[in-house]
Coordinates of C-alpha atoms in Angstrom, one line a residue:
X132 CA -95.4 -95.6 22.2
X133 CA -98.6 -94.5 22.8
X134 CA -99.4 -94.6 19.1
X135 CA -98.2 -98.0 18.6
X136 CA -100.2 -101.4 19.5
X137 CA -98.0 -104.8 20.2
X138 CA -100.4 -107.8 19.4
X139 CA -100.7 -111.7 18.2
X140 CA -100.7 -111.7 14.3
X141 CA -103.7 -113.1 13.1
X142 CA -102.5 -116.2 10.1
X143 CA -102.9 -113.7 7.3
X144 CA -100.9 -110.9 8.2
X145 CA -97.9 -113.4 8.5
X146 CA -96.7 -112.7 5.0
X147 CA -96.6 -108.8 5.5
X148 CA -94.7 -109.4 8.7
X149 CA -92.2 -111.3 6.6
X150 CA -91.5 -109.0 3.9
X151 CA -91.3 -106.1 6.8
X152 CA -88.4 -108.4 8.2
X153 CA -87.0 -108.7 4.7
X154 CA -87.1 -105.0 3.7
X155 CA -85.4 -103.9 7.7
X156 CA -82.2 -106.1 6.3
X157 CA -82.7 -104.5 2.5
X158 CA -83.5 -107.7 0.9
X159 CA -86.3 -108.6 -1.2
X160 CA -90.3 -109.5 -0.5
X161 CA -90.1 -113.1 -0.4
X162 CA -91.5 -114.8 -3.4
X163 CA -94.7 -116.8 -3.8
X164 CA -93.0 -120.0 -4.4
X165 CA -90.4 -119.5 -1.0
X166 CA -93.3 -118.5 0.9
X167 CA -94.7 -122.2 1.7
X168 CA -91.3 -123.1 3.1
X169 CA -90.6 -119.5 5.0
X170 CA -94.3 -119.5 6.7
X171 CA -93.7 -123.2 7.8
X172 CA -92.0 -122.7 11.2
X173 CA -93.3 -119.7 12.7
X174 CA -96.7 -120.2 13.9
X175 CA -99.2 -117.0 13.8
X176 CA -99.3 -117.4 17.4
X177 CA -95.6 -116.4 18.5
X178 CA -95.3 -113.9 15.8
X179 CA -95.9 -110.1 17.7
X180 CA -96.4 -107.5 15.6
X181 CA -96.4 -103.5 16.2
X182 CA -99.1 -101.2 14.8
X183 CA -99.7 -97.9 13.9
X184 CA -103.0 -96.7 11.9
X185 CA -103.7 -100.1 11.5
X186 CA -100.8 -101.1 9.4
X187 CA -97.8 -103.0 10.2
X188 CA -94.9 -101.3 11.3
X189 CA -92.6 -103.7 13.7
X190 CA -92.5 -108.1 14.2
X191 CA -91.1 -110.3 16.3
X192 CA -91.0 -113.9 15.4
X193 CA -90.1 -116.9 17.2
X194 CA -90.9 -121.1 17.4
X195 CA -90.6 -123.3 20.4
X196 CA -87.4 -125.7 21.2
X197 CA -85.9 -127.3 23.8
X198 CA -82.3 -126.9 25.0
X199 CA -79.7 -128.9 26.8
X200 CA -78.1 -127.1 29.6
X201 CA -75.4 -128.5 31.9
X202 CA -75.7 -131.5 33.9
X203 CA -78.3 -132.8 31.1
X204 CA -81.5 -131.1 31.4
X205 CA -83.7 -129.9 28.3
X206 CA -85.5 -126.7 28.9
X207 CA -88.0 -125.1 26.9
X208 CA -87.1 -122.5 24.6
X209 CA -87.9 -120.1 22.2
X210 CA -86.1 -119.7 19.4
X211 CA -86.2 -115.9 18.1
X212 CA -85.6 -114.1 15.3
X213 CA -87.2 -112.0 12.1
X214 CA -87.0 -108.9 14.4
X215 CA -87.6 -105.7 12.4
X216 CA -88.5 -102.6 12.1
X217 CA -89.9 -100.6 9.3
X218 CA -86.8 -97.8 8.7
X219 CA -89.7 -94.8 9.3
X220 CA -90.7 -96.1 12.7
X221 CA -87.0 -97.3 14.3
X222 CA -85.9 -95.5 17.8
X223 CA -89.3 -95.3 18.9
X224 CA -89.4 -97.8 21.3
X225 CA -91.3 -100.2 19.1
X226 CA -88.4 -102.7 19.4
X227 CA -88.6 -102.8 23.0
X228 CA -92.2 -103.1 23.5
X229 CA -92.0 -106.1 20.9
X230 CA -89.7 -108.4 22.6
X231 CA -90.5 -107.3 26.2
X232 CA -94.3 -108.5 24.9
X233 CA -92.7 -111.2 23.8
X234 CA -90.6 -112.7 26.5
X235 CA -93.8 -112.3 28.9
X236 CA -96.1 -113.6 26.9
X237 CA -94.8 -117.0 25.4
X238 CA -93.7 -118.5 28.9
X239 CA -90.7 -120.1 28.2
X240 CA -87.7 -120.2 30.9
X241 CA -85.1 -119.5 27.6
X242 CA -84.7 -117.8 24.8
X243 CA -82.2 -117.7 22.0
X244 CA -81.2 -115.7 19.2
X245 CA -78.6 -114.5 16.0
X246 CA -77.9 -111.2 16.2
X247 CA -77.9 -109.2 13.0
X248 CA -76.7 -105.9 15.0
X249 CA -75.2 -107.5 18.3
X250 CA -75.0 -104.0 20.3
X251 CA -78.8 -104.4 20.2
X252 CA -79.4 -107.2 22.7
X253 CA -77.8 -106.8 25.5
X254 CA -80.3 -104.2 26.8
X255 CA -82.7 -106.8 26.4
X256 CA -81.1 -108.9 28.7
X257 CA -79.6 -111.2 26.2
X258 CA -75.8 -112.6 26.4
X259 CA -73.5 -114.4 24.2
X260 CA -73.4 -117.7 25.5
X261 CA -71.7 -120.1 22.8
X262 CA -69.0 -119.1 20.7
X263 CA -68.6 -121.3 17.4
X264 CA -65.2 -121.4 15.2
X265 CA -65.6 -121.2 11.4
X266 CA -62.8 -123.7 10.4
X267 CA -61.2 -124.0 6.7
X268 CA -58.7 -126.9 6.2
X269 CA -56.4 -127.4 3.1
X270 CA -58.1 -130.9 1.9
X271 CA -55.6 -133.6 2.5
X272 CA -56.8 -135.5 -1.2
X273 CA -56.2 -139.0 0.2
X274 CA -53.2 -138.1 2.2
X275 CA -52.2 -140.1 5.2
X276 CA -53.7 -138.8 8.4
X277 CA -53.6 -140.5 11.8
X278 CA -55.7 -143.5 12.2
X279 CA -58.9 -143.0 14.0
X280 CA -60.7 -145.2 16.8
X281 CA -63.9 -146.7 15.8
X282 CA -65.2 -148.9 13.0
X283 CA -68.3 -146.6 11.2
X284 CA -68.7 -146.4 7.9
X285 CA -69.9 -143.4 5.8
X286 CA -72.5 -143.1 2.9
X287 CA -74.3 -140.6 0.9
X288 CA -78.2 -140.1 0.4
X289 CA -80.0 -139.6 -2.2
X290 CA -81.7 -135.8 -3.0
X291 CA -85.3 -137.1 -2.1
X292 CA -83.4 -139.0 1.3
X293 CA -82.5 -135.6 3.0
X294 CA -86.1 -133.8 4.1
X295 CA -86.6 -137.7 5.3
X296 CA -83.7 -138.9 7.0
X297 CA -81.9 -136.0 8.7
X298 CA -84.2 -135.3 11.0
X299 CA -84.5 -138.7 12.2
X300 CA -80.3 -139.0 12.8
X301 CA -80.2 -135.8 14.5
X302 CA -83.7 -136.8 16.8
X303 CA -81.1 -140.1 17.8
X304 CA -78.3 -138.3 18.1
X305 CA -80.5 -136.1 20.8
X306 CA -79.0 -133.3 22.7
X307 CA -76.0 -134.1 24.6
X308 CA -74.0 -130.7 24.9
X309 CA -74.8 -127.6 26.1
X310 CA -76.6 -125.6 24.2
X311 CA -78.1 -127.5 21.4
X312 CA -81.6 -127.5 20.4
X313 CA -84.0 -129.0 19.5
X314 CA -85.4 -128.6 15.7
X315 CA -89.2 -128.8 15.2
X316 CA -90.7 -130.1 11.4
X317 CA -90.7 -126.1 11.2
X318 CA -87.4 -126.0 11.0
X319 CA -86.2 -128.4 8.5
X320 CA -89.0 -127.6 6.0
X321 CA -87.5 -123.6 6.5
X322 CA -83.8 -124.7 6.0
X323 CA -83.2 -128.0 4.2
X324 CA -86.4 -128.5 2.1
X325 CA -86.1 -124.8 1.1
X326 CA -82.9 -125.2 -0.3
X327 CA -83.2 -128.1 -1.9
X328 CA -86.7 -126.2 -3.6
X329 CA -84.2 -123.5 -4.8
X330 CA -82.1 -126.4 -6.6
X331 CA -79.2 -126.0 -4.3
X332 CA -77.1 -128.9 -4.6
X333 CA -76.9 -129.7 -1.0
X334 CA -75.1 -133.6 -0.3
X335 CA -75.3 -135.3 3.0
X336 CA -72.4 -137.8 3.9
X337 CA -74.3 -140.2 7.0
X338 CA -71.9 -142.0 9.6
X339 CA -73.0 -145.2 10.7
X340 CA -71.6 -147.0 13.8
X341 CA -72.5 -150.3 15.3
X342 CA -75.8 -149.0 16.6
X343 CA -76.8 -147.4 13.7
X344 CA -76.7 -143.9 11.9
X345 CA -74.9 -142.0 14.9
X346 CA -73.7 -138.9 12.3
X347 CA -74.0 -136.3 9.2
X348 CA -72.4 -134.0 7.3
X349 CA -74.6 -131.6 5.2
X350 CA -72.4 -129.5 2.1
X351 CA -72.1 -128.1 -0.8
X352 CA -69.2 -127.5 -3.2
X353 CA -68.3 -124.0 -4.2
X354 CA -65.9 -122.4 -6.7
X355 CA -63.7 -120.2 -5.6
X356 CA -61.6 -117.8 -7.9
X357 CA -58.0 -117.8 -7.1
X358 CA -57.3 -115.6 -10.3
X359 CA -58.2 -115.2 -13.7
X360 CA -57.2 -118.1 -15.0
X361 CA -57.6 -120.4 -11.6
X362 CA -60.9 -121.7 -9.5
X363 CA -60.9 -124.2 -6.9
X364 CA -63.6 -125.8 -5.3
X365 CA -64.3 -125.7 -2.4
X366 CA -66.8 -127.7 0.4
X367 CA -69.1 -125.5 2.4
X368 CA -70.1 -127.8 5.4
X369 CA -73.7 -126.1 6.6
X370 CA -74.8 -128.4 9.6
X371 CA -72.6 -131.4 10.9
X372 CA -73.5 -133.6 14.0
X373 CA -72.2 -136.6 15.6
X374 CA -73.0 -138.8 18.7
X375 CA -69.5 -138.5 19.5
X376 CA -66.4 -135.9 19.1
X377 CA -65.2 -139.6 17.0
X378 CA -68.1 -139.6 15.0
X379 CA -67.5 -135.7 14.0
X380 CA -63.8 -136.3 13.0
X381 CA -64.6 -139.1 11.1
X382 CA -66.9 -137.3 9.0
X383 CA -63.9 -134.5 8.6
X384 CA -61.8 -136.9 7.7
X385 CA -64.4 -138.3 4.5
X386 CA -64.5 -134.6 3.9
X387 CA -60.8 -133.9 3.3
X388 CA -60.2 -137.0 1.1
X389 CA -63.1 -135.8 -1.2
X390 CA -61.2 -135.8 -4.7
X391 CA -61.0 -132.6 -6.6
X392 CA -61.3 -130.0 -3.7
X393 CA -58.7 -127.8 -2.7
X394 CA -60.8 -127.0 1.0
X395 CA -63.4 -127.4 3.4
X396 CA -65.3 -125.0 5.3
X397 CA -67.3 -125.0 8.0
X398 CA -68.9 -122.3 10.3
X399 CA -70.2 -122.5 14.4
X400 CA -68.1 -125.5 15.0
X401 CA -67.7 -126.4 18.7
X402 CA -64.4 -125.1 20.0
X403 CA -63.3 -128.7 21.1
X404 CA -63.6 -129.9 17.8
X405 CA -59.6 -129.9 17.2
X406 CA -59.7 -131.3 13.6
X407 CA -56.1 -129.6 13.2
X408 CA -54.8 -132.9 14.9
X409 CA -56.1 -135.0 12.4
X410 CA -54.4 -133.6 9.4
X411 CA -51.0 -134.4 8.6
X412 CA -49.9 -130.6 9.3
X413 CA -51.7 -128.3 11.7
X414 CA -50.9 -125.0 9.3
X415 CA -53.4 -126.5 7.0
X416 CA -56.0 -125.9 9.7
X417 CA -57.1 -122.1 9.9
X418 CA -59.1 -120.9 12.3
X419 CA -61.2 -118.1 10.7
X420 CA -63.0 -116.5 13.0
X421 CA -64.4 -117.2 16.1
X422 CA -68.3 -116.3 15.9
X423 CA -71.0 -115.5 18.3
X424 CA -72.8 -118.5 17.8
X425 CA -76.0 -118.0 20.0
X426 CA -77.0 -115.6 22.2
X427 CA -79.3 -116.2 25.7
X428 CA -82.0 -114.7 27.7
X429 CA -82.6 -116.0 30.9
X430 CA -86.3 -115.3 30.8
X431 CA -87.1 -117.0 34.1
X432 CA -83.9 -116.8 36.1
X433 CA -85.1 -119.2 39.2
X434 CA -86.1 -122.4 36.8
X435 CA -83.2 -121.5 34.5
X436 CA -80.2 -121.7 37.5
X437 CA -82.2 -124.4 39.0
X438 CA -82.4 -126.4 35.8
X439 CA -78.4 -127.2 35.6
X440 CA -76.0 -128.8 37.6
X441 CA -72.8 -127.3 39.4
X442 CA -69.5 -128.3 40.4
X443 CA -68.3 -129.3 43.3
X444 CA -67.5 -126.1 45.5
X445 CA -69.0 -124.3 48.8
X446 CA -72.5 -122.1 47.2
X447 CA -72.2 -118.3 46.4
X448 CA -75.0 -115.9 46.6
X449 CA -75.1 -114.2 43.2
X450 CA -76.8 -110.7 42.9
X451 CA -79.2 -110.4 39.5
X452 CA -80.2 -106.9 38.0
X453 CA -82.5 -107.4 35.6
X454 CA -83.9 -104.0 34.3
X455 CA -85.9 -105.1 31.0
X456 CA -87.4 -108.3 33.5
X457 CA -87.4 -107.1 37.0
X458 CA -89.0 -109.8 38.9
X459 CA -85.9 -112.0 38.0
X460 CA -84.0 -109.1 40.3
X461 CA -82.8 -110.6 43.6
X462 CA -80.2 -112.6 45.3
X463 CA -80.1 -116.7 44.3
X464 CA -77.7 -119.2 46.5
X465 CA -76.2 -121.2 44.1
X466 CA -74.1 -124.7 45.1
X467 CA -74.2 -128.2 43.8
X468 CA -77.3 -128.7 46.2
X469 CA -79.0 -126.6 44.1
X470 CA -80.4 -122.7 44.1
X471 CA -83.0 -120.6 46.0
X472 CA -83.6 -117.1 46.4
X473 CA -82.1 -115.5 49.7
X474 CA -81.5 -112.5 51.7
X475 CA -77.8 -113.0 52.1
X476 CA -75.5 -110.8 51.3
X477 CA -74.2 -111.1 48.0
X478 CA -70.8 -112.4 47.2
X479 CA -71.1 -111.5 43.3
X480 CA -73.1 -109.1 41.4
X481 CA -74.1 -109.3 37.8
X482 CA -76.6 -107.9 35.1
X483 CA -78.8 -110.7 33.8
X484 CA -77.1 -110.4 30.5
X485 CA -73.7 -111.4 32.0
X486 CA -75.8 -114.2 33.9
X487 CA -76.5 -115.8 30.2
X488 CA -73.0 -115.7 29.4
X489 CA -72.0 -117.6 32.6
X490 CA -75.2 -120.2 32.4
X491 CA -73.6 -122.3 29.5
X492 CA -70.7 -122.7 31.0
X493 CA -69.0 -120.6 27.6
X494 CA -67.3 -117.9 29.6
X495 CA -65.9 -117.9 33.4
X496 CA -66.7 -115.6 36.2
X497 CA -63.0 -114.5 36.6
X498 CA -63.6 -113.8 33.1
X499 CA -66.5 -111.4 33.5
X500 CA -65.1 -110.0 36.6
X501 CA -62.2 -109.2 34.7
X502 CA -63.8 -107.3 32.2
X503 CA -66.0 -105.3 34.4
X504 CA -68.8 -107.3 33.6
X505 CA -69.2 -109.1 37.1
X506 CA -68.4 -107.3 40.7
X507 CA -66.8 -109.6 43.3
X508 CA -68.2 -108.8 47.0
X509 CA -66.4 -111.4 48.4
X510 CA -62.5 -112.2 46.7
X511 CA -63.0 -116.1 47.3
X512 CA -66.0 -116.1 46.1
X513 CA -64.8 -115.6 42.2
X514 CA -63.0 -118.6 42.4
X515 CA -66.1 -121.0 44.0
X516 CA -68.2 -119.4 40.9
X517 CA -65.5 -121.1 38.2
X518 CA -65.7 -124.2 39.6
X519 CA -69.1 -124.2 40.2
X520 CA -70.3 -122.9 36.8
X521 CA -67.4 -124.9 34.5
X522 CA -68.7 -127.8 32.2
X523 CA -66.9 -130.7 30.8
X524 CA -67.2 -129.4 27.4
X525 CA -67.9 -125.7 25.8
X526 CA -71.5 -124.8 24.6
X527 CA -72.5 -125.3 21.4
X528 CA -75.7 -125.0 19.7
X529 CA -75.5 -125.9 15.8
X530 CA -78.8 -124.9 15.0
X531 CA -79.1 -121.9 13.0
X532 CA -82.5 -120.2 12.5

């Protein structure tokens, strides 16, 4: 590494970054006209680049968030991704100096990402911490399904209504599970006014309740070929939040009834969001696949365990071996009066990226210790770490970036 220099981008070498990114998945420089919504959410100042004879040869990208962990706290959080490297420069070490840079450097307890290549991250201290189901249902075309609690009612917007009122509905909605973030003006210009700047023909169904707008459903239709001589259409649900698990399934049920549409789709969904009761048979409800939906790095693993809440059971003393970070290293106490570093002996040990899996609440410790991924000092200890670490409902984010 020697040869190589990790620094902040300066504005104008954003662009070059970009197309690096690009051209490390095979895809195309981005265009002139994409560029003013692509640059939007990524300020020069959290975008790391690597260098070599003065021309660009690695990035690392990211924009700051908030997330909800258990017990209701919002942390902050940076949001990762375009992570590249140019094909004549990987396994180097450039990767590793560019998000070890930027972990230290941006200060924030969390970080999240979408892995491309999930063997990467783990050796960065990242874990999978929500899981998300991609869901397709056979539409039920104004079939009878059960009758639902709650008296909202469901519009549509208008095209030029999107950029303007989505944002707003998911701000009121705010983050009330695990996991989901936050979503700077960054964000929406780089996903939903993009789109609709590409002529996608995005629709957004709004729920309304007696408070107000509490809900949306963002989609597109699709055809689908069944043969030759047969297409379907299909709706392609890409971002869907509710107040309430009600407010969700209300907006599932608008979607089923839509006429001419043989399914719906969506992707990420929470895994307590059993839509298959709500159809009039459950084998019209497939489950996919069941994704990784976001992965964690406890960058600062004191404020991060002391952020969230914890069952009710006696404390544990949880061993951390963090390689990439090793000040987060040590022993932590952790009960429902909250968590400190300690010199007890520890009851559980685990690397920081099985930490991230446990923080959310998405997998158990029995789990982890099951799969070699967590060693039990103490037997009675495993079982004090579930019911400490458990949450009311799984992780979610819903954010995809």
């Amino acid at each position: 590494m020697s040869d190589y220099r990790i620094r902040v981008l300066d504005e104008d070498e954003k662009r070059a970054a970009q197309d690096l990114f690009l051209g490390s998945l095979h895809a195309a420089p981005v265009t002139d006209e994409m560029w003013e919504y692509s640059s939007a959410g990524y300020p020069a100042e959290r975008c790391f680049g690597a260098f070599r004879e003065g021309r660009i040869v690695g990035s690392a990208q990211s924009f700051a968030a908030t997330m909800a962990v258990p017990g209701g706290a919002v942390l902050p959080l940076a949001a990762v991704s375009r992570v590249g490297v140019r094909a004549d420069h990987t396994r180097r070490g450039v990767m590793t100096e560019l998000m070890r840079a930027q972990l230290r450097e941006l200060g924030e307890p969390l970080a999240s990402l979408h892995a491309t290549e999930p063997v990467i991250y783990g050796r960065f201290g990242y874990g999978v911490a929500c899981r998300g189901r991609t869901v397709e249902v056979e539409a039920t075309r104004g079939r009878a399904v059960p009758p639902l609690p709650g008296d909202g009612e469901i519009r549509l917007l208008e095209t030029d209504e999107l950029a303007v009122e989505l944002p707003k509905i998911y701000e009121r909605i705010g983050l009330h599970r695990p996991g989901m973030m936050s979503r700077p003006r960054g964000w929406w210009r780089m996903v939903v006014e993009r789109r609709l700047a590409q002529k996608d023909h995005l629709v957004a169904a709004v729920h309304s309740g007696p408070d107000g707008d509490d809900g949306f459903a963002l989609y597109e239709a699709t055809t689908v070929n069944i043969s030759p001589d047969q297409r379907e259409r299909r709706l392609d649900v890409h971002d869907m939040h509710g107040a309430s698990l009600g407010v969700v399934l209300d907006l599932w049920r608008f979607l089923l009834g839509a006429d001419l549409v043989r399914w719906v789709r969506a992707w990420g969904r929470p895994l307590d969001e059993h839509v298959e009761l709500i159809v009039p048979n459950r084998g019209d409800c497939r489950t996919i696949e069941l994704t990784d939906e976001t992965w964690l790095r406890l960058v600062d693993v004191p404020t991060a365990l002391a952020a969230r809440t914890y069952g009710p059971a006696r404390p544990v003393v949880v061993e951390v071996h963090d390689r990439f970070l090793p000040e987060n290293s040590g022993r932590y106490r952790v009960g429902p009066d909250g968590v400190r570093r300690t010199d007890a002996s520890a009851d559980l040990e685990l690397p920081v990226d099985s930490l991230a899996m446990l923080y959310l609440g998405d997998i158990s410790a029995s789990a982890l210790a099951a799969t070699g991924r967590l060693t039990v000092r103490e037997a009675s200890a495993l079982t004090r770490a579930d019911r400490l670490f458990t949450t009311d409902r799984p992780p979610n984010s819903g954010t995809f970036f």
